[in-house]
Amino acid sequence: MAHSRIDFSASFTQDSDEVQEMFCEHCDKHDKQYVPAEGFCEECFEYLCGTCLKFHKRYMVSHTIKNKNNMPQDFCLEKCFVHQDELVKFYCQACKKFACYECKTLDHGTCSMVNHLPALVPGIENSQEIKELTENLDMLMKDLEITEKHVNINMKYVASQETKILEIQSRKKRKK
């Protein structure tokens, strides 16, 4: 069963001016390796590297492959809650749930309103709202880094003050 609660916070990790580089799902799933995608299978809804694409074309002759320049840009890189190795790629409008390929097949096989996310909201990765969101996230990340630096500086200061207090207490004990 697909869950509709998804944390998108990790999905927009690239700078707002960059195009999200897609990666080979087979290499990620089976080898835990990040390999840039060279193509996209429209029937399987999978991104494939050059090696995986070669074998996919050989064994799935009837499938339509889009090359690197024409493949869709997924904007959701979240893993499915149920199928941990699968990316969330679909939205069922009837059930109002997100789904990976497995959930789509198992739980939404009879649903007529299941769409691949990039097809459901074409051009969202280039929309003004996403640009503003990623810019805001970038600013928040920078603020967080600055705050972390200040916390670290303050922690070092507190530690040095603690050391001084312990030294003073030690001197007082020796004098007694």
mmCIF file of C-alpha atoms in Angstrom:
data_model
loop_
_atom_site.group_PDB
_atom_site.id
_atom_site.type_symbol
_atom_site.label_atom_id
_atom_site.label_comp_id
_atom_site.label_asym_id
_atom_site.label_seq_id
_atom_site.Cartn_x
_atom_site.Cartn_y
_atom_site.Cartn_z
ATOM 1 C CA MET A 1 0.000 0.000 0.000
ATOM 2 C CA ALA A 2 1.376 3.430 -0.924
ATOM 3 C CA HIS A 3 1.417 6.138 1.681
ATOM 4 C CA SER A 4 0.453 9.717 0.963
ATOM 5 C CA ARG A 5 2.739 11.247 3.624
ATOM 6 C CA ILE A 6 6.008 12.146 1.911
ATOM 7 C CA ASP A 7 8.828 14.328 3.121
ATOM 8 C CA PHE A 8 9.944 16.363 0.134
ATOM 9 C CA SER A 9 12.676 18.210 2.059
ATOM 10 C CA ALA A 10 15.451 16.096 0.548
ATOM 11 C CA SER A 11 14.042 16.325 -2.954
ATOM 12 C CA PHE A 12 15.211 19.825 -3.737
ATOM 13 C CA THR A 13 18.868 19.584 -2.887
ATOM 14 C CA GLN A 14 20.400 21.098 -5.991
ATOM 15 C CA ASP A 15 20.996 24.786 -6.580
ATOM 16 C CA SER A 16 18.027 26.487 -8.168
ATOM 17 C CA ASP A 17 19.849 27.177 -11.440
ATOM 18 C CA GLU A 18 20.890 23.562 -12.001
ATOM 19 C CA VAL A 19 18.971 20.891 -13.850
ATOM 20 C CA GLN A 20 18.542 17.845 -11.642
ATOM 21 C CA GLU A 21 20.859 15.122 -12.919
ATOM 22 C CA MET A 22 18.958 11.866 -13.117
ATOM 23 C CA PHE A 23 20.668 8.639 -12.119
ATOM 24 C CA CYS A 24 20.430 4.985 -13.107
ATOM 25 C CA GLU A 25 17.827 3.350 -10.928
ATOM 26 C CA HIS A 26 19.130 -0.179 -11.524
ATOM 27 C CA CYS A 27 22.654 0.721 -10.399
ATOM 28 C CA ASP A 28 21.251 2.546 -7.356
ATOM 29 C CA LYS A 29 18.854 -0.243 -6.434
ATOM 30 C CA HIS A 30 21.089 -3.262 -7.018
ATOM 31 C CA ASP A 31 24.644 -1.944 -6.569
ATOM 32 C CA LYS A 32 24.045 1.132 -4.362
ATOM 33 C CA GLN A 33 26.013 3.182 -6.901
ATOM 34 C CA TYR A 34 25.212 6.603 -8.282
ATOM 35 C CA VAL A 35 25.634 6.446 -12.059
ATOM 36 C CA PRO A 36 24.283 9.252 -14.297
ATOM 37 C CA ALA A 37 21.337 8.226 -16.467
ATOM 38 C CA GLU A 38 21.782 8.194 -20.229
ATOM 39 C CA GLY A 39 18.170 7.400 -21.080
ATOM 40 C CA PHE A 40 14.620 6.835 -19.864
ATOM 41 C CA CYS A 41 12.266 3.942 -20.687
ATOM 42 C CA GLU A 42 8.739 5.251 -21.218
ATOM 43 C CA GLU A 43 7.149 1.857 -20.547
ATOM 44 C CA CYS A 44 9.081 1.022 -17.365
ATOM 45 C CA PHE A 45 9.346 4.648 -16.185
ATOM 46 C CA GLU A 46 13.002 4.018 -15.334
ATOM 47 C CA TYR A 47 16.178 5.998 -15.771
ATOM 48 C CA LEU A 48 19.086 3.912 -17.051
ATOM 49 C CA CYS A 49 22.840 4.382 -17.417
ATOM 50 C CA GLY A 50 24.616 3.507 -20.658
ATOM 51 C CA THR A 51 25.320 -0.085 -19.626
ATOM 52 C CA CYS A 52 21.831 -0.814 -18.290
ATOM 53 C CA LEU A 53 20.320 0.961 -21.300
ATOM 54 C CA LYS A 54 22.252 -1.306 -23.652
ATOM 55 C CA PHE A 55 20.798 -4.437 -22.040
ATOM 56 C CA HIS A 56 17.341 -2.919 -21.703
ATOM 57 C CA LYS A 57 17.248 -2.157 -25.426
ATOM 58 C CA ARG A 58 18.406 -5.693 -26.190
ATOM 59 C CA TYR A 59 15.783 -7.460 -24.060
ATOM 60 C CA MET A 60 12.939 -4.953 -24.202
ATOM 61 C CA VAL A 61 12.980 -4.288 -27.921
ATOM 62 C CA SER A 62 9.456 -2.845 -28.077
ATOM 63 C CA HIS A 63 10.063 -0.270 -25.322
ATOM 64 C CA THR A 64 10.418 3.394 -26.211
ATOM 65 C CA ILE A 65 13.631 4.971 -24.931
ATOM 66 C CA LYS A 66 14.203 8.690 -24.592
ATOM 67 C CA ASN A 67 17.814 9.841 -24.714
ATOM 68 C CA LYS A 68 19.477 12.007 -22.094
ATOM 69 C CA ASN A 69 18.426 15.241 -23.819
ATOM 70 C CA ASN A 70 14.751 14.268 -24.128
ATOM 71 C CA MET A 71 14.070 12.319 -20.952
ATOM 72 C CA PRO A 72 11.753 13.799 -18.310
ATOM 73 C CA GLN A 73 13.255 15.404 -15.237
ATOM 74 C CA ASP A 74 11.838 13.830 -12.098
ATOM 75 C CA PHE A 75 11.707 16.276 -9.247
ATOM 76 C CA CYS A 76 10.865 13.775 -6.527
ATOM 77 C CA LEU A 77 13.767 11.629 -5.399
ATOM 78 C CA GLU A 78 12.028 10.191 -2.362
ATOM 79 C CA LYS A 79 12.096 6.474 -1.656
ATOM 80 C CA CYS A 80 8.849 4.592 -1.131
ATOM 81 C CA PHE A 81 7.890 3.837 2.477
ATOM 82 C CA VAL A 82 6.822 0.308 1.560
ATOM 83 C CA HIS A 83 9.401 -0.567 -1.111
ATOM 84 C CA GLN A 84 12.540 1.053 0.278
ATOM 85 C CA ASP A 85 14.564 0.608 -2.937
ATOM 86 C CA GLU A 86 11.949 2.210 -5.194
ATOM 87 C CA LEU A 87 11.510 5.901 -5.977
ATOM 88 C CA VAL A 88 8.122 7.558 -5.691
ATOM 89 C CA LYS A 89 7.224 8.347 -9.295
ATOM 90 C CA PHE A 90 3.443 8.294 -9.558
ATOM 91 C CA TYR A 91 0.389 9.942 -8.120
ATOM 92 C CA CYS A 92 -3.008 8.289 -8.082
ATOM 93 C CA GLN A 93 -5.618 11.024 -8.337
ATOM 94 C CA ALA A 94 -8.423 8.608 -7.466
ATOM 95 C CA CYS A 95 -6.784 7.415 -4.215
ATOM 96 C CA LYS A 96 -4.915 10.671 -3.588
ATOM 97 C CA LYS A 97 -1.712 8.736 -2.879
ATOM 98 C CA PHE A 98 1.844 8.767 -4.138
ATOM 99 C CA ALA A 99 3.236 5.473 -5.397
ATOM 100 C CA CYS A 100 6.407 3.813 -6.558
ATOM 101 C CA TYR A 101 6.308 1.455 -9.537
ATOM 102 C CA GLU A 102 5.619 -1.542 -7.261
ATOM 103 C CA CYS A 103 2.790 0.212 -5.397
ATOM 104 C CA LYS A 104 1.353 1.400 -8.700
ATOM 105 C CA THR A 105 1.327 -2.152 -10.013
ATOM 106 C CA LEU A 106 0.086 -3.841 -6.833
ATOM 107 C CA ASP A 107 -2.251 -1.265 -5.304
ATOM 108 C CA HIS A 108 -3.360 0.893 -8.215
ATOM 109 C CA GLY A 109 -3.568 -1.620 -11.061
ATOM 110 C CA THR A 110 -7.277 -0.939 -11.516
ATOM 111 C CA CYS A 111 -7.054 2.816 -10.961
ATOM 112 C CA SER A 112 -7.488 4.837 -14.127
ATOM 113 C CA MET A 113 -5.990 8.080 -12.813
ATOM 114 C CA VAL A 114 -2.374 7.129 -12.028
ATOM 115 C CA ASN A 115 0.117 9.500 -13.597
ATOM 116 C CA HIS A 116 3.878 9.750 -13.790
ATOM 117 C CA LEU A 117 4.690 12.855 -11.731
ATOM 118 C CA PRO A 118 6.509 14.776 -14.493
ATOM 119 C CA ALA A 119 3.540 14.176 -16.820
ATOM 120 C CA LEU A 120 1.084 15.286 -14.147
ATOM 121 C CA VAL A 121 2.793 18.612 -13.579
ATOM 122 C CA PRO A 122 4.846 19.303 -16.701
ATOM 123 C CA GLY A 123 7.461 21.978 -16.346
ATOM 124 C CA ILE A 124 7.207 22.183 -12.554
ATOM 125 C CA GLU A 125 10.979 21.939 -12.226
ATOM 126 C CA ASN A 126 11.202 25.227 -14.155
ATOM 127 C CA SER A 127 8.254 26.952 -12.470
ATOM 128 C CA GLN A 128 8.627 30.208 -10.588
ATOM 129 C CA GLU A 129 7.294 28.586 -7.410
ATOM 130 C CA ILE A 130 9.981 25.888 -7.446
ATOM 131 C CA LYS A 131 12.678 28.456 -8.207
ATOM 132 C CA GLU A 132 11.520 30.575 -5.270
ATOM 133 C CA LEU A 133 11.279 27.516 -3.033
ATOM 134 C CA THR A 134 14.779 26.333 -3.895
ATOM 135 C CA GLU A 135 16.159 29.859 -3.451
ATOM 136 C CA ASN A 136 14.490 30.027 -0.033
ATOM 137 C CA LEU A 137 15.846 26.598 0.846
ATOM 138 C CA ASP A 138 19.312 27.707 -0.255
ATOM 139 C CA MET A 139 19.062 30.788 1.974
ATOM 140 C CA LEU A 140 17.827 28.689 4.888
ATOM 141 C CA MET A 141 20.709 26.257 4.411
ATOM 142 C CA LYS A 142 23.208 29.137 4.438
ATOM 143 C CA ASP A 143 21.561 30.573 7.575
ATOM 144 C CA LEU A 144 21.710 27.132 9.163
ATOM 145 C CA GLU A 145 25.417 26.820 8.338
ATOM 146 C CA ILE A 146 26.089 30.249 9.869
ATOM 147 C CA THR A 147 24.078 29.330 12.958
ATOM 148 C CA GLU A 148 25.975 26.044 13.249
ATOM 149 C CA LYS A 149 29.287 27.940 13.114
ATOM 150 C CA HIS A 150 28.073 30.314 15.857
ATOM 151 C CA VAL A 151 26.946 27.383 18.010
ATOM 152 C CA ASN A 152 30.333 25.708 17.576
ATOM 153 C CA ILE A 153 32.143 28.931 18.504
ATOM 154 C CA ASN A 154 29.914 29.337 21.565
ATOM 155 C CA MET A 155 30.487 25.709 22.579
ATOM 156 C CA LYS A 156 34.262 26.230 22.392
ATOM 157 C CA TYR A 157 33.916 29.387 24.466
ATOM 158 C CA VAL A 158 31.815 27.583 27.089
ATOM 159 C CA ALA A 159 34.355 24.734 27.177
ATOM 160 C CA SER A 160 37.211 27.221 27.674
ATOM 161 C CA GLN A 161 35.282 28.957 30.469
ATOM 162 C CA GLU A 162 34.648 25.602 32.102
ATOM 163 C CA THR A 163 38.376 24.822 31.940
ATOM 164 C CA LYS A 164 39.171 28.195 33.546
ATOM 165 C CA ILE A 165 36.648 27.568 36.336
ATOM 166 C CA LEU A 166 38.131 24.139 37.011
ATOM 167 C CA GLU A 167 41.634 25.670 37.146
ATOM 168 C CA ILE A 168 40.475 28.341 39.594
ATOM 169 C CA GLN A 169 38.754 25.726 41.766
ATOM 170 C CA SER A 170 41.876 23.567 41.678
ATOM 171 C CA ARG A 171 44.076 26.510 42.780
ATOM 172 C CA LYS A 172 41.697 27.331 45.631
ATOM 173 C CA LYS A 173 41.812 23.726 46.850
ATOM 174 C CA ARG A 174 45.647 23.723 46.796
ATOM 175 C CA LYS A 175 45.801 26.968 48.795
ATOM 176 C CA LYS A 176 43.631 25.560 51.571
#
